Amino acid sequence: MTKKKKILITVVVIIAILIVVFAVIIGHFVKSDLTMESNLTKEITEINLLIENNSKDTSSIDQRLNTINTSGDYVLVEKAAKRYLKDKKELFTSLYTTLDNTDKIEKVLTMENIKADAKNFTNTMTLLNTTGLELTNLREKYVNLTSEKTILSYLNKNLREDDYYKEYYLNGLMQDMTKNEEDLKAIDDLLDTVVDLKEIFNFLVTNQNNWNIENDKIIFSSEELYNTYKQLLTSISEETKTTNSI
């Protein structure tokens, strides 16, 4: 075997070894990245479910939101997702607080409340107006927060321009963050109920000289007024059934 041939074989062997080593290194990093993605997706999904289900373990959620477990560019992805979830947690806390106050809304038509607040229903109308305004604002914030544009805005600009990280962030990591029609329906149904209740009490205020309370019943001065009131009550009853079925 000539000296040239030996050198050529040696070079080929070295190149082959380098290729194998390079492939092993690449494989290691690919596997590491995939594992990191899987763990991050699992954690973000779990935290999101805790927030949406109104978990009372807020300290645990906060601790997880303030802990970074990834490395490399995934740190920026994780930080973006967790900044988003912090804002979502704040919004859902307000939303659940407002929705939990619906028991007050449900009691406005009780005879106890009507007797206590008749005939101008100042406290009742204040409650309905405040709740309606809160729900309208929360709905607007929810629609904005769950838009793809807003979700993407949390991600670092450089990563937004990287197709791989953008795809993973939007369609892998954050796919459950987009607008949920059931959440919107719950808000809209309650808003409709508030509107219907306001119509009832506006009717009672407008016609306050044409009704009185007798034996825990509202008695109107004419059948026409009674029928209008009855129709308004029927509408709110149907609305309440729809809301309670969610």
Short mmCIF file of N, CA, C and O in Angstrom, two decimals, residues 132-234:
data_model
loop_
_atom_site.label_atom_id
_atom_site.label_comp_id
_atom_site.label_asym_id
_atom_site.label_seq_id
_atom_site.Cartn_x
_atom_site.Cartn_y
_atom_site.Cartn_z
N GLY A 132 -73.29 44.99 34.78
CA GLY A 132 -73.29 45.03 33.31
C GLY A 132 -72.03 45.67 32.77
O GLY A 132 -71.43 45.18 31.79
N LEU A 133 -71.60 46.76 33.42
CA LEU A 133 -70.38 47.45 32.98
C LEU A 133 -69.15 46.57 33.19
O LEU A 133 -68.27 46.48 32.31
N GLU A 134 -69.08 45.90 34.33
CA GLU A 134 -67.95 45.01 34.61
C GLU A 134 -67.88 43.88 33.59
O GLU A 134 -66.80 43.55 33.08
N LEU A 135 -69.02 43.28 33.31
CA LEU A 135 -69.05 42.17 32.35
C LEU A 135 -68.67 42.63 30.95
O LEU A 135 -67.95 41.92 30.23
N THR A 136 -69.13 43.80 30.55
CA THR A 136 -68.79 44.34 29.23
C THR A 136 -67.29 44.58 29.11
O THR A 136 -66.66 44.22 28.09
N ASN A 137 -66.70 45.16 30.15
CA ASN A 137 -65.25 45.42 30.15
C ASN A 137 -64.46 44.11 30.15
O ASN A 137 -63.46 43.98 29.43
N LEU A 138 -64.90 43.15 30.96
CA LEU A 138 -64.20 41.87 31.02
C LEU A 138 -64.31 41.11 29.71
O LEU A 138 -63.35 40.45 29.27
N ARG A 139 -65.45 41.21 29.06
CA ARG A 139 -65.63 40.54 27.77
C ARG A 139 -64.66 41.12 26.73
O ARG A 139 -64.03 40.39 25.97
N GLU A 140 -64.56 42.45 26.74
CA GLU A 140 -63.65 43.11 25.80
C GLU A 140 -62.20 42.70 26.05
O GLU A 140 -61.45 42.41 25.11
N LYS A 141 -61.82 42.65 27.33
CA LYS A 141 -60.45 42.24 27.68
C LYS A 141 -60.21 40.78 27.30
O LYS A 141 -59.12 40.42 26.83
N TYR A 142 -61.22 39.93 27.49
CA TYR A 142 -61.09 38.51 27.17
C TYR A 142 -60.89 38.32 25.67
O TYR A 142 -60.01 37.57 25.24
N VAL A 143 -61.71 38.98 24.87
CA VAL A 143 -61.60 38.87 23.41
C VAL A 143 -60.23 39.35 22.94
O VAL A 143 -59.59 38.72 22.08
N ASN A 144 -59.75 40.44 23.53
CA ASN A 144 -58.44 40.98 23.15
C ASN A 144 -57.31 40.03 23.55
O ASN A 144 -56.41 39.74 22.76
N LEU A 145 -57.35 39.53 24.79
CA LEU A 145 -56.28 38.68 25.31
C LEU A 145 -56.18 37.37 24.55
O LEU A 145 -55.09 36.82 24.38
N THR A 146 -57.30 36.85 24.09
CA THR A 146 -57.30 35.53 23.43
C THR A 146 -57.13 35.61 21.92
O THR A 146 -57.23 34.59 21.24
N SER A 147 -56.86 36.79 21.39
CA SER A 147 -56.61 36.91 19.95
C SER A 147 -55.19 36.45 19.65
O SER A 147 -54.28 36.58 20.47
N GLU A 148 -55.01 35.91 18.45
CA GLU A 148 -53.68 35.42 18.06
C GLU A 148 -52.66 36.55 18.07
O GLU A 148 -51.50 36.36 18.46
N LYS A 149 -53.09 37.72 17.64
CA LYS A 149 -52.18 38.87 17.59
C LYS A 149 -51.64 39.19 18.98
O LYS A 149 -50.43 39.45 19.16
N THR A 150 -52.51 39.20 19.98
CA THR A 150 -52.08 39.51 21.35
C THR A 150 -51.20 38.40 21.89
O THR A 150 -50.17 38.67 22.52
N ILE A 151 -51.60 37.15 21.69
CA ILE A 151 -50.81 36.01 22.17
C ILE A 151 -49.40 36.06 21.60
O ILE A 151 -48.40 35.88 22.31
N LEU A 152 -49.29 36.36 20.31
CA LEU A 152 -47.99 36.40 19.64
C LEU A 152 -47.16 37.57 20.12
O LEU A 152 -45.93 37.51 20.14
N SER A 153 -47.80 38.66 20.55
CA SER A 153 -47.08 39.87 20.96
C SER A 153 -46.21 39.64 22.19
O SER A 153 -45.27 40.40 22.45
N TYR A 154 -46.51 38.61 22.97
CA TYR A 154 -45.72 38.31 24.17
C TYR A 154 -44.37 37.68 23.82
O TYR A 154 -43.45 37.71 24.63
N LEU A 155 -44.26 37.12 22.63
CA LEU A 155 -43.04 36.44 22.21
C LEU A 155 -42.00 37.45 21.73
O LEU A 155 -42.34 38.43 21.05
N ASN A 156 -40.73 37.19 22.07
CA ASN A 156 -39.63 38.03 21.64
C ASN A 156 -39.67 38.26 20.13
O ASN A 156 -39.95 37.35 19.36
N LYS A 157 -39.40 39.51 19.70
CA LYS A 157 -39.51 39.88 18.28
C LYS A 157 -38.69 38.97 17.38
O LYS A 157 -39.14 38.55 16.31
N ASN A 158 -37.45 38.66 17.78
CA ASN A 158 -36.59 37.80 16.95
C ASN A 158 -37.19 36.41 16.77
O ASN A 158 -37.12 35.83 15.69
N LEU A 159 -37.79 35.89 17.84
CA LEU A 159 -38.39 34.56 17.76
C LEU A 159 -39.69 34.59 16.96
O LEU A 159 -40.06 33.60 16.34
N ARG A 160 -40.38 35.75 16.97
CA ARG A 160 -41.60 35.87 16.16
C ARG A 160 -41.27 35.76 14.68
O ARG A 160 -42.11 35.37 13.87
N GLU A 161 -40.04 36.13 14.33
CA GLU A 161 -39.62 36.07 12.93
C GLU A 161 -38.98 34.74 12.56
O GLU A 161 -38.62 34.50 11.41
N ASP A 162 -38.86 33.85 13.55
CA ASP A 162 -38.33 32.50 13.32
C ASP A 162 -39.50 31.53 13.16
O ASP A 162 -40.26 31.31 14.10
N ASP A 163 -39.65 30.97 11.97
CA ASP A 163 -40.82 30.13 11.67
C ASP A 163 -40.96 28.96 12.64
O ASP A 163 -42.08 28.61 13.04
N TYR A 164 -39.83 28.35 13.04
CA TYR A 164 -39.92 27.18 13.91
C TYR A 164 -40.47 27.55 15.29
O TYR A 164 -41.42 26.93 15.77
N TYR A 165 -39.86 28.56 15.92
CA TYR A 165 -40.30 28.95 17.26
C TYR A 165 -41.70 29.56 17.24
O TYR A 165 -42.50 29.34 18.16
N LYS A 166 -42.01 30.31 16.19
CA LYS A 166 -43.34 30.89 16.06
C LYS A 166 -44.40 29.79 15.95
O LYS A 166 -45.45 29.85 16.61
N GLU A 167 -44.12 28.77 15.14
CA GLU A 167 -45.05 27.65 14.97
C GLU A 167 -45.24 26.89 16.28
O GLU A 167 -46.37 26.57 16.67
N TYR A 168 -44.15 26.60 16.96
CA TYR A 168 -44.24 25.87 18.23
C TYR A 168 -45.00 26.69 19.28
O TYR A 168 -45.87 26.17 19.97
N TYR A 169 -44.69 27.97 19.36
CA TYR A 169 -45.32 28.84 20.36
C TYR A 169 -46.83 28.95 20.13
O TYR A 169 -47.62 28.77 21.06
N LEU A 170 -47.22 29.20 18.89
CA LEU A 170 -48.65 29.42 18.59
C LEU A 170 -49.45 28.13 18.56
O LEU A 170 -50.52 28.04 19.15
N ASN A 171 -48.96 27.13 17.84
CA ASN A 171 -49.75 25.93 17.56
C ASN A 171 -49.41 24.74 18.44
O ASN A 171 -50.14 23.74 18.43
N GLY A 172 -48.33 24.87 19.22
CA GLY A 172 -47.99 23.79 20.13
C GLY A 172 -48.22 24.21 21.57
O GLY A 172 -49.04 23.65 22.29
N LEU A 173 -47.51 25.26 21.95
CA LEU A 173 -47.52 25.69 23.35
C LEU A 173 -48.79 26.43 23.74
O LEU A 173 -49.36 26.21 24.81
N MET A 174 -49.27 27.33 22.87
CA MET A 174 -50.36 28.24 23.24
C MET A 174 -51.68 27.94 22.53
O MET A 174 -52.57 28.79 22.51
N GLN A 175 -51.82 26.76 21.98
CA GLN A 175 -53.01 26.47 21.17
C GLN A 175 -54.31 26.51 21.99
O GLN A 175 -55.39 26.74 21.45
N ASP A 176 -54.21 26.29 23.31
CA ASP A 176 -55.41 26.31 24.15
C ASP A 176 -55.77 27.70 24.67
O ASP A 176 -56.72 27.86 25.43
N MET A 177 -54.99 28.71 24.27
CA MET A 177 -55.20 30.06 24.80
C MET A 177 -56.17 30.89 23.95
O MET A 177 -56.59 31.96 24.37
N THR A 178 -56.45 30.43 22.76
CA THR A 178 -57.33 31.21 21.89
C THR A 178 -58.76 31.23 22.42
O THR A 178 -59.12 30.44 23.29
N LYS A 179 -59.54 32.12 21.87
CA LYS A 179 -60.90 32.38 22.34
C LYS A 179 -61.73 31.11 22.50
O LYS A 179 -61.82 30.29 21.60
N ASN A 180 -62.32 30.95 23.67
CA ASN A 180 -63.19 29.83 23.98
C ASN A 180 -64.65 30.30 23.88
O ASN A 180 -65.08 31.16 24.63
N GLU A 181 -65.39 29.71 22.94
CA GLU A 181 -66.77 30.16 22.71
C GLU A 181 -67.66 29.92 23.93
O GLU A 181 -68.61 30.68 24.17
N GLU A 182 -67.36 28.89 24.72
CA GLU A 182 -68.17 28.61 25.91
C GLU A 182 -67.98 29.71 26.96
O GLU A 182 -68.93 30.10 27.64
N ASP A 183 -66.73 30.19 27.10
CA ASP A 183 -66.47 31.29 28.03
C ASP A 183 -67.25 32.53 27.61
O ASP A 183 -67.88 33.20 28.43
N LEU A 184 -67.21 32.83 26.31
CA LEU A 184 -67.92 34.00 25.80
C LEU A 184 -69.42 33.85 25.99
O LEU A 184 -70.12 34.81 26.32
N LYS A 185 -69.93 32.65 25.77
CA LYS A 185 -71.37 32.40 25.91
C LYS A 185 -71.82 32.63 27.36
O LYS A 185 -72.89 33.20 27.61
N ALA A 186 -70.99 32.19 28.31
CA ALA A 186 -71.33 32.39 29.72
C ALA A 186 -71.42 33.87 30.05
O ALA A 186 -72.34 34.31 30.74
N ILE A 187 -70.47 34.65 29.53
CA ILE A 187 -70.49 36.10 29.76
C ILE A 187 -71.69 36.74 29.07
O ILE A 187 -72.41 37.55 29.66
N ASP A 188 -71.91 36.36 27.81
CA ASP A 188 -73.00 36.96 27.03
C ASP A 188 -74.37 36.62 27.62
O ASP A 188 -75.27 37.47 27.64
N ASP A 189 -74.53 35.39 28.09
CA ASP A 189 -75.81 35.00 28.69
C ASP A 189 -76.10 35.82 29.95
O ASP A 189 -77.25 36.25 30.18
N LEU A 190 -75.08 36.03 30.75
CA LEU A 190 -75.28 36.82 31.97
C LEU A 190 -75.55 38.29 31.62
O LEU A 190 -76.38 38.94 32.25
N LEU A 191 -74.86 38.77 30.59
CA LEU A 191 -75.13 40.14 30.13
C LEU A 191 -76.58 40.29 29.67
O LEU A 191 -77.24 41.29 29.97
N ASP A 192 -77.07 39.30 28.94
CA ASP A 192 -78.46 39.32 28.48
C ASP A 192 -79.42 39.32 29.66
O ASP A 192 -80.45 40.00 29.64
N THR A 193 -79.08 38.54 30.69
CA THR A 193 -79.92 38.50 31.88
C THR A 193 -79.97 39.86 32.57
O THR A 193 -81.03 40.33 33.00
N VAL A 194 -78.81 40.50 32.66
CA VAL A 194 -78.74 41.83 33.28
C VAL A 194 -79.59 42.83 32.49
O VAL A 194 -80.34 43.64 33.07
N VAL A 195 -79.50 42.78 31.17
CA VAL A 195 -80.30 43.68 30.31
C VAL A 195 -81.79 43.45 30.53
O VAL A 195 -82.58 44.40 30.66
N ASP A 196 -82.20 42.19 30.60
CA ASP A 196 -83.62 41.86 30.80
C ASP A 196 -84.10 42.33 32.17
O ASP A 196 -85.23 42.84 32.32
N LEU A 197 -83.26 42.16 33.19
CA LEU A 197 -83.64 42.61 34.53
C LEU A 197 -83.77 44.13 34.60
O LEU A 197 -84.69 44.66 35.23
N LYS A 198 -82.87 44.81 33.93
CA LYS A 198 -82.96 46.28 33.90
C LYS A 198 -84.25 46.72 33.23
O LYS A 198 -84.89 47.70 33.66
N GLU A 199 -84.66 45.98 32.19
CA GLU A 199 -85.92 46.32 31.51
C GLU A 199 -87.10 46.15 32.45
O GLU A 199 -88.03 46.97 32.47
N ILE A 200 -87.07 45.10 33.27
CA ILE A 200 -88.15 44.85 34.22
C ILE A 200 -88.24 45.98 35.25
O ILE A 200 -89.32 46.54 35.52
N PHE A 201 -87.08 46.34 35.81
CA PHE A 201 -87.11 47.36 36.87
C PHE A 201 -87.35 48.76 36.31
O PHE A 201 -87.95 49.61 36.99
N ASN A 202 -86.91 49.01 35.10
CA ASN A 202 -87.26 50.28 34.46
C ASN A 202 -88.76 50.38 34.25
O ASN A 202 -89.37 51.45 34.42
N PHE A 203 -89.36 49.25 33.91
CA PHE A 203 -90.82 49.20 33.72
C PHE A 203 -91.53 49.50 35.05
O PHE A 203 -92.49 50.28 35.09
N LEU A 204 -91.03 48.89 36.14
CA LEU A 204 -91.65 49.11 37.44
C LEU A 204 -91.47 50.56 37.91
O LEU A 204 -92.39 51.14 38.50
N VAL A 205 -90.32 51.13 37.65
CA VAL A 205 -90.07 52.52 38.04
C VAL A 205 -90.95 53.48 37.24
O VAL A 205 -91.58 54.39 37.78
N THR A 206 -91.02 53.24 35.93
CA THR A 206 -91.82 54.10 35.05
C THR A 206 -93.29 54.07 35.44
O THR A 206 -93.99 55.10 35.36
N ASN A 207 -93.75 52.90 35.86
CA ASN A 207 -95.18 52.72 36.18
C ASN A 207 -95.41 52.60 37.69
O ASN A 207 -96.39 51.97 38.12
N GLN A 208 -94.55 53.22 38.46
CA GLN A 208 -94.62 53.02 39.93
C GLN A 208 -95.94 53.51 40.54
O GLN A 208 -96.31 53.07 41.64
N ASN A 209 -96.64 54.41 39.86
CA ASN A 209 -97.93 54.88 40.39
C ASN A 209 -99.08 53.96 40.01
O ASN A 209 -100.23 54.20 40.40
N ASN A 210 -98.77 52.91 39.27
CA ASN A 210 -99.82 52.01 38.78
C ASN A 210 -99.68 50.58 39.31
O ASN A 210 -100.23 49.65 38.73
N TRP A 211 -98.95 50.41 40.40
CA TRP A 211 -98.88 49.10 41.03
C TRP A 211 -98.62 49.24 42.53
O TRP A 211 -98.06 50.23 42.99
N ASN A 212 -99.03 48.24 43.26
CA ASN A 212 -98.78 48.17 44.70
C ASN A 212 -98.52 46.72 45.09
O ASN A 212 -98.80 45.79 44.31
N ILE A 213 -97.99 46.54 46.29
CA ILE A 213 -97.73 45.19 46.80
C ILE A 213 -98.84 44.82 47.76
O ILE A 213 -99.09 45.53 48.75
N GLU A 214 -99.49 43.69 47.46
CA GLU A 214 -100.56 43.18 48.32
C GLU A 214 -100.35 41.68 48.50
O GLU A 214 -100.25 40.94 47.52
N ASN A 215 -100.27 41.26 49.75
CA ASN A 215 -100.06 39.84 50.06
C ASN A 215 -98.85 39.26 49.32
O ASN A 215 -98.90 38.17 48.72
N ASP A 216 -97.77 40.03 49.35
CA ASP A 216 -96.50 39.62 48.71
C ASP A 216 -96.64 39.40 47.21
O ASP A 216 -95.93 38.58 46.62
N LYS A 217 -97.54 40.15 46.60
CA LYS A 217 -97.69 40.10 45.15
C LYS A 217 -97.80 41.53 44.60
O LYS A 217 -98.33 42.41 45.27
N ILE A 218 -97.26 41.71 43.38
CA ILE A 218 -97.39 43.01 42.74
C ILE A 218 -98.73 43.05 42.01
O ILE A 218 -99.00 42.22 41.13
N ILE A 219 -99.54 44.01 42.38
CA ILE A 219 -100.87 44.15 41.79
C ILE A 219 -100.90 45.42 40.94
O ILE A 219 -100.64 46.52 41.43
N PHE A 220 -101.20 45.24 39.65
CA PHE A 220 -101.21 46.38 38.71
C PHE A 220 -102.62 46.96 38.59
O PHE A 220 -103.62 46.27 38.84
N SER A 221 -102.66 48.21 38.19
CA SER A 221 -103.95 48.90 38.06
C SER A 221 -104.70 48.52 36.79
O SER A 221 -105.88 48.84 36.64
N SER A 222 -104.00 47.87 35.84
CA SER A 222 -104.67 47.46 34.61
C SER A 222 -104.13 46.11 34.15
O SER A 222 -102.99 45.73 34.45
N GLU A 223 -104.97 45.41 33.41
CA GLU A 223 -104.57 44.09 32.89
C GLU A 223 -103.45 44.23 31.86
O GLU A 223 -102.57 43.37 31.75
N GLU A 224 -103.47 45.33 31.13
CA GLU A 224 -102.44 45.57 30.12
C GLU A 224 -101.05 45.64 30.75
O GLU A 224 -100.09 45.03 30.26
N LEU A 225 -100.95 46.40 31.85
CA LEU A 225 -99.68 46.51 32.55
C LEU A 225 -99.25 45.16 33.13
O LEU A 225 -98.07 44.79 33.08
N TYR A 226 -100.22 44.45 33.68
CA TYR A 226 -99.92 43.12 34.23
C TYR A 226 -99.39 42.18 33.16
O TYR A 226 -98.40 41.46 33.37
N ASN A 227 -100.01 42.18 31.99
CA ASN A 227 -99.58 41.30 30.90
C ASN A 227 -98.17 41.65 30.41
O ASN A 227 -97.37 40.77 30.08
N THR A 228 -97.88 42.95 30.36
CA THR A 228 -96.54 43.39 29.95
C THR A 228 -95.51 42.91 30.96
O THR A 228 -94.44 42.38 30.59
N TYR A 229 -95.83 43.07 32.25
CA TYR A 229 -94.91 42.62 33.31
C TYR A 229 -94.73 41.10 33.26
O TYR A 229 -93.58 40.61 33.38
N LYS A 230 -95.80 40.40 33.04
CA LYS A 230 -95.75 38.94 32.97
C LYS A 230 -94.85 38.50 31.81
O LYS A 230 -94.07 37.54 31.93
N GLN A 231 -94.96 39.20 30.67
CA GLN A 231 -94.14 38.87 29.50
C GLN A 231 -92.66 39.13 29.80
O GLN A 231 -91.79 38.34 29.40
N LEU A 232 -92.38 40.21 30.49
CA LEU A 232 -91.00 40.51 30.86
C LEU A 232 -90.44 39.43 31.79
O LEU A 232 -89.28 39.03 31.65
N LEU A 233 -91.26 38.96 32.72
CA LEU A 233 -90.82 37.90 33.63
C LEU A 233 -90.58 36.59 32.88
O LEU A 233 -89.65 35.84 33.19
N THR A 234 -91.41 36.32 31.88
CA THR A 234 -91.24 35.11 31.08
C THR A 234 -89.91 35.13 30.34
O THR A 234 -89.19 34.13 30.28
#
